[in-house]
Short mmCIF file of C-alpha atoms and ligand atoms in Angstrom, two decimals:
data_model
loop_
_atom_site.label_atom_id
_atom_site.label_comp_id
_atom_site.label_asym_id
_atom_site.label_seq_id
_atom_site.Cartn_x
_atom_site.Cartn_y
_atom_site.Cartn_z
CA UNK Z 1 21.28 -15.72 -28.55
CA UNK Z 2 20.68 -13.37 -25.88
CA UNK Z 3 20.29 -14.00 -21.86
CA UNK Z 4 16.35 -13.86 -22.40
CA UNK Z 5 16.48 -16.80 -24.81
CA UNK Z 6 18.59 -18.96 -22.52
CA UNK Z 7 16.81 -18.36 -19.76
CA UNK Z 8 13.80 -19.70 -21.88
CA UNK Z 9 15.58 -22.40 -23.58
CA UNK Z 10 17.50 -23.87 -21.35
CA UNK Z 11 16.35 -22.64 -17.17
CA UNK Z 12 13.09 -22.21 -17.63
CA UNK Z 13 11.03 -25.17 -16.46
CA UNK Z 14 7.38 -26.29 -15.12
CA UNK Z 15 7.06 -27.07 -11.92
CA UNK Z 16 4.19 -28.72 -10.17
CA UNK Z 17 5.76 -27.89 -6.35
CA UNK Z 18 2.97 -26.07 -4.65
CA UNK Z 19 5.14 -24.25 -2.12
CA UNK Z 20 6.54 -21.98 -5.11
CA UNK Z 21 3.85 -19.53 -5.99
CA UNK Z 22 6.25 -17.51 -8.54
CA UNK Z 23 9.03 -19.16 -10.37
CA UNK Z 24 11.39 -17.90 -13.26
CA UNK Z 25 10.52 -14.64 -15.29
CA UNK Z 26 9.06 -11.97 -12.65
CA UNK Z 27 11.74 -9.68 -10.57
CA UNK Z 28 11.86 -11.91 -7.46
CA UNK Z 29 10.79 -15.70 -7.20
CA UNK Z 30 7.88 -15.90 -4.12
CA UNK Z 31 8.44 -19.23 -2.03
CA UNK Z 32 5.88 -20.36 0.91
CA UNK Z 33 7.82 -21.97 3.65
CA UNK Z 34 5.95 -24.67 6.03
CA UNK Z 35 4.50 -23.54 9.05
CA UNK Z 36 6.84 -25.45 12.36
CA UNK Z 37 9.96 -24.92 9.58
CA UNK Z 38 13.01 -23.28 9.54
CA UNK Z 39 14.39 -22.14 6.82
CA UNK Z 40 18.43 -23.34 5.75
CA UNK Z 41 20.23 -21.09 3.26
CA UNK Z 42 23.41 -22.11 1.45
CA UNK Z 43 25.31 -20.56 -1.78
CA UNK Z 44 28.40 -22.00 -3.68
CA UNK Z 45 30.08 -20.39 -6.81
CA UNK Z 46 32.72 -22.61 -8.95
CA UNK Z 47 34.56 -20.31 -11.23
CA UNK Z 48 36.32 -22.33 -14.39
CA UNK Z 49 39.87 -22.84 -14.11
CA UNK Z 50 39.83 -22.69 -10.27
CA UNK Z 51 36.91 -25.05 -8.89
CA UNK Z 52 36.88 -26.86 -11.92
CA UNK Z 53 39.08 -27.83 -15.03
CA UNK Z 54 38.14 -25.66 -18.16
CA UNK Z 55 37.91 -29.08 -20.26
CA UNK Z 56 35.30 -30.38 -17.66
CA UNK Z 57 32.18 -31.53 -19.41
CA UNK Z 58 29.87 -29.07 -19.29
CA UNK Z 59 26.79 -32.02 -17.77
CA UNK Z 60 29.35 -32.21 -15.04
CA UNK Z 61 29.91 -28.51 -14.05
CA UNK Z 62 25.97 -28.36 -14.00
CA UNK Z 63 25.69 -31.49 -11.78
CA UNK Z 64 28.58 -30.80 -9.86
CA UNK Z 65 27.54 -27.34 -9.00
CA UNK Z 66 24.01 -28.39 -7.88
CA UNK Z 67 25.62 -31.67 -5.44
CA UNK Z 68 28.71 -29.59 -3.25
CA UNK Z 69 25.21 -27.08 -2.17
CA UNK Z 70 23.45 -30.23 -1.74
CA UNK Z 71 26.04 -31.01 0.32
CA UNK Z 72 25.88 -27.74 2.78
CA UNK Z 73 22.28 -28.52 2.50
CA UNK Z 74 22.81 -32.39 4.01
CA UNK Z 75 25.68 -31.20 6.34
CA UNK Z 76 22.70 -29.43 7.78
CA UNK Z 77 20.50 -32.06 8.04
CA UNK Z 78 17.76 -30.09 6.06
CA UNK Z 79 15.67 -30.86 2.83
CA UNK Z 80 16.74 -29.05 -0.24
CA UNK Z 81 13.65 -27.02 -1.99
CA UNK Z 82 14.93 -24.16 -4.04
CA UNK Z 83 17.52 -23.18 -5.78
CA UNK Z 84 18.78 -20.04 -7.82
CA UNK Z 85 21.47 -19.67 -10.65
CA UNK Z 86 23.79 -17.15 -10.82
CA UNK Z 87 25.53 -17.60 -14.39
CA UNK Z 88 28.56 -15.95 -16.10
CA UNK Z 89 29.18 -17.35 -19.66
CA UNK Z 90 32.41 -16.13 -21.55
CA UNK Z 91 30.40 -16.79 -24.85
CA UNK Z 92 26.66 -18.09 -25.29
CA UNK Z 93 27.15 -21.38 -26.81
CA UNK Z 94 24.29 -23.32 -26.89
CA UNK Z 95 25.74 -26.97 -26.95
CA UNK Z 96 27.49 -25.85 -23.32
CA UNK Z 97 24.17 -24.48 -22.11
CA UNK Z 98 21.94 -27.48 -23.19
CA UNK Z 99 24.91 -29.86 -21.52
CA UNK Z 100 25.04 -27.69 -18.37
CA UNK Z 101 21.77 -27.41 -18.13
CA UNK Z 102 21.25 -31.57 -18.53
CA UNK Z 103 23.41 -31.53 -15.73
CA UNK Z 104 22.35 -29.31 -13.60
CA UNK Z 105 19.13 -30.62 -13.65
CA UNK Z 106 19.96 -34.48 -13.42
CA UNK Z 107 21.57 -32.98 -9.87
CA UNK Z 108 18.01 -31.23 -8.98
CA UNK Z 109 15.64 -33.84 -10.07
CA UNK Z 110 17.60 -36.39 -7.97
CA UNK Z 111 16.31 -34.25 -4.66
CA UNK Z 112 12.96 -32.65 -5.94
CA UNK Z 113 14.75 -29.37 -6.01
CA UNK Z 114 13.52 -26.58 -8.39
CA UNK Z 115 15.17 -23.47 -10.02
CA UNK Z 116 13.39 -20.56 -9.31
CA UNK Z 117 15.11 -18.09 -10.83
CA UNK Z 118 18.81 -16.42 -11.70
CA UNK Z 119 20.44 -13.95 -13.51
CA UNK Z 120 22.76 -14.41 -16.84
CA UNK Z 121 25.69 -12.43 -17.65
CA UNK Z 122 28.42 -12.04 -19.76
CA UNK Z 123 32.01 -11.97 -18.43
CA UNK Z 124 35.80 -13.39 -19.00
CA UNK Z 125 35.42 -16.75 -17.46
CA UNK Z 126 32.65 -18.67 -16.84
CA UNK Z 127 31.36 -18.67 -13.72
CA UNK Z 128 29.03 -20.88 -11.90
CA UNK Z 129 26.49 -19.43 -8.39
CA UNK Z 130 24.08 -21.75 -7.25
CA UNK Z 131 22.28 -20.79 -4.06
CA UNK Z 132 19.83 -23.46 -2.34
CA UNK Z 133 17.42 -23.14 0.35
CA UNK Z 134 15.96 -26.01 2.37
CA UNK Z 135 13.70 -26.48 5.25
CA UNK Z 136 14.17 -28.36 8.55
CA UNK Z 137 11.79 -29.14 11.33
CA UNK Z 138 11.94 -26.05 13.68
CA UNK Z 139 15.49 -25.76 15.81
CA UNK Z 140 16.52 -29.15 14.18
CA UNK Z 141 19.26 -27.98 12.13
CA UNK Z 142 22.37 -29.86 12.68
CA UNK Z 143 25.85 -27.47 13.53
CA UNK Z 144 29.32 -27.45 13.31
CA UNK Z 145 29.17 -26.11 17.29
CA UNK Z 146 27.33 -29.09 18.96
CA UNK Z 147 30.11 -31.44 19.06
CA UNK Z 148 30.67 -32.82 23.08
CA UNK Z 149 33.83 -35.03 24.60
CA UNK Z 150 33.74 -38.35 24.45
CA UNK Z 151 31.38 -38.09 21.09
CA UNK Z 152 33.48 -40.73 18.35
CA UNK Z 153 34.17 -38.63 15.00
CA UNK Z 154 32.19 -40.87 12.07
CA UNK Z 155 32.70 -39.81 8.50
CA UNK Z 156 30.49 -41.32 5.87
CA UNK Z 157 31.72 -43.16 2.38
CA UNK Z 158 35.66 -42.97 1.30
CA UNK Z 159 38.19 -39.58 1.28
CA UNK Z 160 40.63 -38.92 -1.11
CA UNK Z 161 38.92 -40.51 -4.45
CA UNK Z 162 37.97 -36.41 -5.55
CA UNK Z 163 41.15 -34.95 -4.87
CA UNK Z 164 43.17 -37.76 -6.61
CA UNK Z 165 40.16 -38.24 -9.29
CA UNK Z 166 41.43 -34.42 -9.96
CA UNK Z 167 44.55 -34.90 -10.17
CA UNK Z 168 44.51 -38.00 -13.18
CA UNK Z 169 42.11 -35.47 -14.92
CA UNK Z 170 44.70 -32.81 -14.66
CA UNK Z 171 47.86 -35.76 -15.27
CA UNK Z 172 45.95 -36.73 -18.77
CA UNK Z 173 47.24 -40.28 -17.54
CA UNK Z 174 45.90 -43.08 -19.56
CA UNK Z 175 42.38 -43.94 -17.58
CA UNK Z 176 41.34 -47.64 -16.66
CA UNK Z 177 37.92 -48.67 -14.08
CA UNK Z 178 39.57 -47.35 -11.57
CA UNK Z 179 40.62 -43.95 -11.95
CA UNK Z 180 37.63 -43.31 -14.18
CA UNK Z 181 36.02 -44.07 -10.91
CA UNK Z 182 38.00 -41.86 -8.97
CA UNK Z 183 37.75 -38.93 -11.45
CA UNK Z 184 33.34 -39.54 -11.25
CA UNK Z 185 34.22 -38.96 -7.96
CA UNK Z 186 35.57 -34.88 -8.54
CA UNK Z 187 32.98 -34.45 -11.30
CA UNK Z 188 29.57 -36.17 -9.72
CA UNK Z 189 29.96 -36.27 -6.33
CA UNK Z 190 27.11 -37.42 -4.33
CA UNK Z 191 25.39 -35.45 -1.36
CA UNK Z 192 24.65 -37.30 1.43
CA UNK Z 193 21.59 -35.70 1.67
CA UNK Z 194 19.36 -38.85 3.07
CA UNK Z 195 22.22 -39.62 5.45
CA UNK Z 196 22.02 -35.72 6.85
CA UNK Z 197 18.25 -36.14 7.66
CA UNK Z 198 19.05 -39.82 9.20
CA UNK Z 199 21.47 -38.44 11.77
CA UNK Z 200 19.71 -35.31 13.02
CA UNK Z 201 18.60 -36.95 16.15
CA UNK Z 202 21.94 -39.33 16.10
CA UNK Z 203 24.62 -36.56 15.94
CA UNK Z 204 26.13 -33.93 17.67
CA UNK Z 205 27.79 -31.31 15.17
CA UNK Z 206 28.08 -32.02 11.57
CA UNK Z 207 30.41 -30.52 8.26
CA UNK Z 208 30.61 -31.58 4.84
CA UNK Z 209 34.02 -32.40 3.64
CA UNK Z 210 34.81 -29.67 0.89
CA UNK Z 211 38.17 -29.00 1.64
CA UNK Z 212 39.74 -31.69 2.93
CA UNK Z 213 39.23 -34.43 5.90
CA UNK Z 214 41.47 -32.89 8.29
CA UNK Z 215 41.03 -29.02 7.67
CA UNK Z 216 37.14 -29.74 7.67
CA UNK Z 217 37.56 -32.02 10.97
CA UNK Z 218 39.26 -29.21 12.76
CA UNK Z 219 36.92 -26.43 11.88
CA UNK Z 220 33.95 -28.56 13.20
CA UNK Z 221 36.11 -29.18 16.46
CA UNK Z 222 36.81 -25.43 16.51
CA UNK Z 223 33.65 -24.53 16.16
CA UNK Z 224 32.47 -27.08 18.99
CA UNK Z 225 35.48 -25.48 20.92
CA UNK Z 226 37.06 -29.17 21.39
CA UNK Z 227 39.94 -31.69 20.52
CA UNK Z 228 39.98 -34.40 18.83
CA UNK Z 229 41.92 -37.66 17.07
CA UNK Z 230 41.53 -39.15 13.95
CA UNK Z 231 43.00 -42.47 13.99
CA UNK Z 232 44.38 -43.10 10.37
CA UNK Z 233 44.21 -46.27 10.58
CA UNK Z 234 40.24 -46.08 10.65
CA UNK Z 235 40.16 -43.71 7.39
CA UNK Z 236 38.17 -45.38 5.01
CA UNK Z 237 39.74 -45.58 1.65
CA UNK Z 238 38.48 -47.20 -1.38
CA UNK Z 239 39.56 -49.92 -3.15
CA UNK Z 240 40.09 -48.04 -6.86
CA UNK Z 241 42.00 -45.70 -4.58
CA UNK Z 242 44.03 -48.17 -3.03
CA UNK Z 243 44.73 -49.97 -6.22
CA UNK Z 244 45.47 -46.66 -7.64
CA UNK Z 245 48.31 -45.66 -5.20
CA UNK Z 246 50.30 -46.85 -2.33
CA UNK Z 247 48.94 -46.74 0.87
CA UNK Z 248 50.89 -43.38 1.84
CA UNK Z 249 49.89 -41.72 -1.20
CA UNK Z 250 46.31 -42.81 -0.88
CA UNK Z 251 45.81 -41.41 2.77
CA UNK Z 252 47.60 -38.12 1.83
CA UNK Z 253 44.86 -38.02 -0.35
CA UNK Z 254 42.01 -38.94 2.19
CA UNK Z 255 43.44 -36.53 4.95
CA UNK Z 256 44.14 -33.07 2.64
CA UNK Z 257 42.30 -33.08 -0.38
CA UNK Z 258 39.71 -31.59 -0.86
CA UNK Z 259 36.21 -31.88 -2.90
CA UNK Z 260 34.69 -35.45 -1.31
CA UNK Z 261 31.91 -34.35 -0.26
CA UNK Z 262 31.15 -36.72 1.97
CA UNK Z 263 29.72 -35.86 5.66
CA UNK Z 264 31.79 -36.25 8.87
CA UNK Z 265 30.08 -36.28 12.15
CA UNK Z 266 30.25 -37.07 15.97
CA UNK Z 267 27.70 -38.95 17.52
CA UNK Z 268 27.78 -40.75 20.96
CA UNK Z 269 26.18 -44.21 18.96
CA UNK Z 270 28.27 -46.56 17.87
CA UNK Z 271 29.46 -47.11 14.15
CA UNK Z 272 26.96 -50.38 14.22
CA UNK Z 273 24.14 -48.23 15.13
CA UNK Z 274 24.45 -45.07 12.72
CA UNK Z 275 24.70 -48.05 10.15
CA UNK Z 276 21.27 -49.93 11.26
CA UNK Z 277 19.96 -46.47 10.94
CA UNK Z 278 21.25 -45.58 7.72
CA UNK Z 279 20.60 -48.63 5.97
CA UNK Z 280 18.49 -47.13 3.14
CA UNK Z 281 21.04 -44.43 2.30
CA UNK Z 282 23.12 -46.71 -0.02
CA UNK Z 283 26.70 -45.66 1.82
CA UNK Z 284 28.16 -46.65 5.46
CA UNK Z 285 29.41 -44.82 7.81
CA UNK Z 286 33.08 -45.61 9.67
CA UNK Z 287 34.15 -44.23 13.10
CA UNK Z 288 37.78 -42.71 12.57
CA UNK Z 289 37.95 -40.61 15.71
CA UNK Z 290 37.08 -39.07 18.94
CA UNK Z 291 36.30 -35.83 20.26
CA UNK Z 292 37.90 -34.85 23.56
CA UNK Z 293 38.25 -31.57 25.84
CA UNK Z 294 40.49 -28.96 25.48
CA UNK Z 295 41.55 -27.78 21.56
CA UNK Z 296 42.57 -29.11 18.76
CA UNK Z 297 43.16 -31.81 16.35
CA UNK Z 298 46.33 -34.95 15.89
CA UNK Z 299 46.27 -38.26 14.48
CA UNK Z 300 47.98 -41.04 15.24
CA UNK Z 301 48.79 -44.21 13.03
CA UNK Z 302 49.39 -47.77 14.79
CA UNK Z 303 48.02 -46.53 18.03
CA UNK Z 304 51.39 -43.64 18.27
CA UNK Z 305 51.00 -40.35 17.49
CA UNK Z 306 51.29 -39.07 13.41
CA UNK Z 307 52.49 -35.97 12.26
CA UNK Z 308 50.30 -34.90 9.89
CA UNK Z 309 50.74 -31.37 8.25
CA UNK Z 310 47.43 -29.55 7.14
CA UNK Z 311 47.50 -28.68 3.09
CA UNK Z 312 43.60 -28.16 3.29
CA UNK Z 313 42.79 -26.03 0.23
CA UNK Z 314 42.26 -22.18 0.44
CA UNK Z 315 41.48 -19.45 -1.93
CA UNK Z 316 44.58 -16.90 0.02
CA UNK Z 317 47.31 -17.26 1.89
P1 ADP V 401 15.80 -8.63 -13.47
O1 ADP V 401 16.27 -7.73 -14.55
O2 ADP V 401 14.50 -8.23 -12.85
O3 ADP V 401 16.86 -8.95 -12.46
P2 ADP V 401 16.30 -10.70 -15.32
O4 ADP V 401 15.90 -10.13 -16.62
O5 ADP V 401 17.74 -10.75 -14.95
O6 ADP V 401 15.46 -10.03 -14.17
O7 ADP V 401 15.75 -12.21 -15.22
C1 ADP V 401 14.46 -12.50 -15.68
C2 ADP V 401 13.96 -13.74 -14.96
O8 ADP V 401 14.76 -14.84 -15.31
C3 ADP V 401 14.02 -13.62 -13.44
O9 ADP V 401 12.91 -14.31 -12.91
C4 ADP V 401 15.28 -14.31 -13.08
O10 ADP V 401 15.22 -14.86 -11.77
C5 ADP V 401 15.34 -15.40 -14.15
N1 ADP V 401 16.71 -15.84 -14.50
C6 ADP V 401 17.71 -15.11 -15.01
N2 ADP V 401 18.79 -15.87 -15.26
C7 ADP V 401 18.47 -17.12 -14.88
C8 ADP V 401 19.16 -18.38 -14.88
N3 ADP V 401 20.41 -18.51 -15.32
N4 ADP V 401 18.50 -19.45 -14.40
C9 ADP V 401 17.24 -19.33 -13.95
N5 ADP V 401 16.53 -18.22 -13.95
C10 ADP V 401 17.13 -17.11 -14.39
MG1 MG V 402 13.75 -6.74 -11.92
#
């Protein structure tokens, strides 16, 4: 099977989205943004054996690839529209590509987000590009910089589940409801993409949570060019986690690992109101923080200060 038959078999899709006016199989796709719109661009490759396990089901390396840019996509409180594929395969085996592919597009459909076009090529490992662009009303897009003292820190869902749902896929320990919940959470996590557009107006700066709770909380403070607390305490953690580990464990997991995907915030509105406002999204927010002046970022557990060390994933050292 060569890369024109995959791309026929497996990408290759109708579309009835009038804003695309060329799709897959011409050398560039043509897109017609909105009028009042601005335009929010976002690209995330997982290569096997480092982003994801090699024995990952293929549905869930498609789906997964599609939700962390949905993610980027939500952090900036945008719509998703389009997206592109950039695909290395190690061999062209057609049960991976039809399961990918399932995935992939289960991850789309849930958003109204089309594939518009790619590029297939052979190489070592496989490697998965997806790049997504969405639209948000004009000078609406929601930054890392916008952040102000006295703003609390809110971060939506439970941390930790990913990271330790990766680490009983990579343990082979014997699963039970619980850590099969936990691992869901590494291979399907969900983009709080209706939550993104819900706090525009509410929040200050926003970042999705791709590399851990603390590492992610400090580049948003960085970027805002403030301090700020996270009060451990307030972490939300979630039950199959907490029934999975002891408490220390648990919120080792929720502060440093990486791969929730779940939005953290600041707003000036209380936890009580982001909530009202939210209802629809299926998830609640929690208030774990605050943002003050100056630089920088420390916790504190039982109202005292908590020495946390950052292990916040990175590609070098
Ligand atoms: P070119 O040689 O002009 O770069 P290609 O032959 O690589 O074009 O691709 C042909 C068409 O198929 C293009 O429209 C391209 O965007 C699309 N395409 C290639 N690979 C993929 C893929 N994995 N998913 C979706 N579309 C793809
Ligand atoms: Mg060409």
């Amino acid at each position: 099977m060569d890369e024109f038959e995959i791309i026929r078999r497996f990408f290759d899709r109708e579309t009835t989205d009038e804003s695309i006016i060329a799709g897959i199989g011409d050398d560039g796709a043509v897109t017609r943004p909105m009028a009042g719109r601005d335009l929010v661009t976002v690209i995330d490759s997982m290569v096997a054996g480092v982003h994801f396990p090699l024995s990952m089901h293929p549905a869930d390396v498609g789906y997964r690839a599609v939700a962390v840019n949905l993610s980027d996509i939500a952090a900036m409180a945008a719509i998703p529209k389009w997206m592109t594929l950039a695909l290395t395969l190690d061999q062209a085996d057609p049960a991976w590509i039809e399961d990918f592919a399932k995935g992939l597009f289960a991850a789309a459909d849930e958003h109204g987000v089309s594939l518009i076009g790619g590029d297939t090529t052979h190489g070592s490992e496989k490697v998965v590009t997806i790049q997504i662009t969405g639209i948000v009303e004009v000078g609406a897009a929601l930054m890392r910089s916008g952040a102000s003292a006295g703003e609390s820190i809110f971060v939506t869902g439970s941390v930790g589940d990913a990271a330790a749902g990766l680490s009983i896929l990579q343990s082979g320990a014997p699963s039970n409801a619980d850590t099969d919940y936990l691992v869901r959470r590494f291979t399907r996590p969900t983009a709080r993409v209706s939550v993104g557009r819900k706090i525009g107006a509410l929040a200050g700066a926003a970042i999705d949570l791709s590399d851990g709770l603390f590492t992610d909380t400090e580049k948003l403070l960085s970027a805002s060019s403030l301090s700020g607390i996270i009060e451990t305490d307030l972490v939300p953690l979630s039950a199959e986690l907490q029934r999975t580990m002891a408490r220390d464990d648990a919120l080792r997991f929720a502060l440093g690992g990486g791969d929730d995907y779940e939005l953290c915030f600041t707003s000036a509105a209380s936890e009580d109101e982001i909530n009202e406002s939210i209802a629809e999204c299926g998830v609640a927010v929690t208030r774990i923080g605050s943002v003050g002046e100056g630089r920088g970022l420390s916790c504190t557990m039982n109202g005292e200060r908590y020495a946390y060390r950052d292990d916040g994933y990175r590609h070098f050292r």
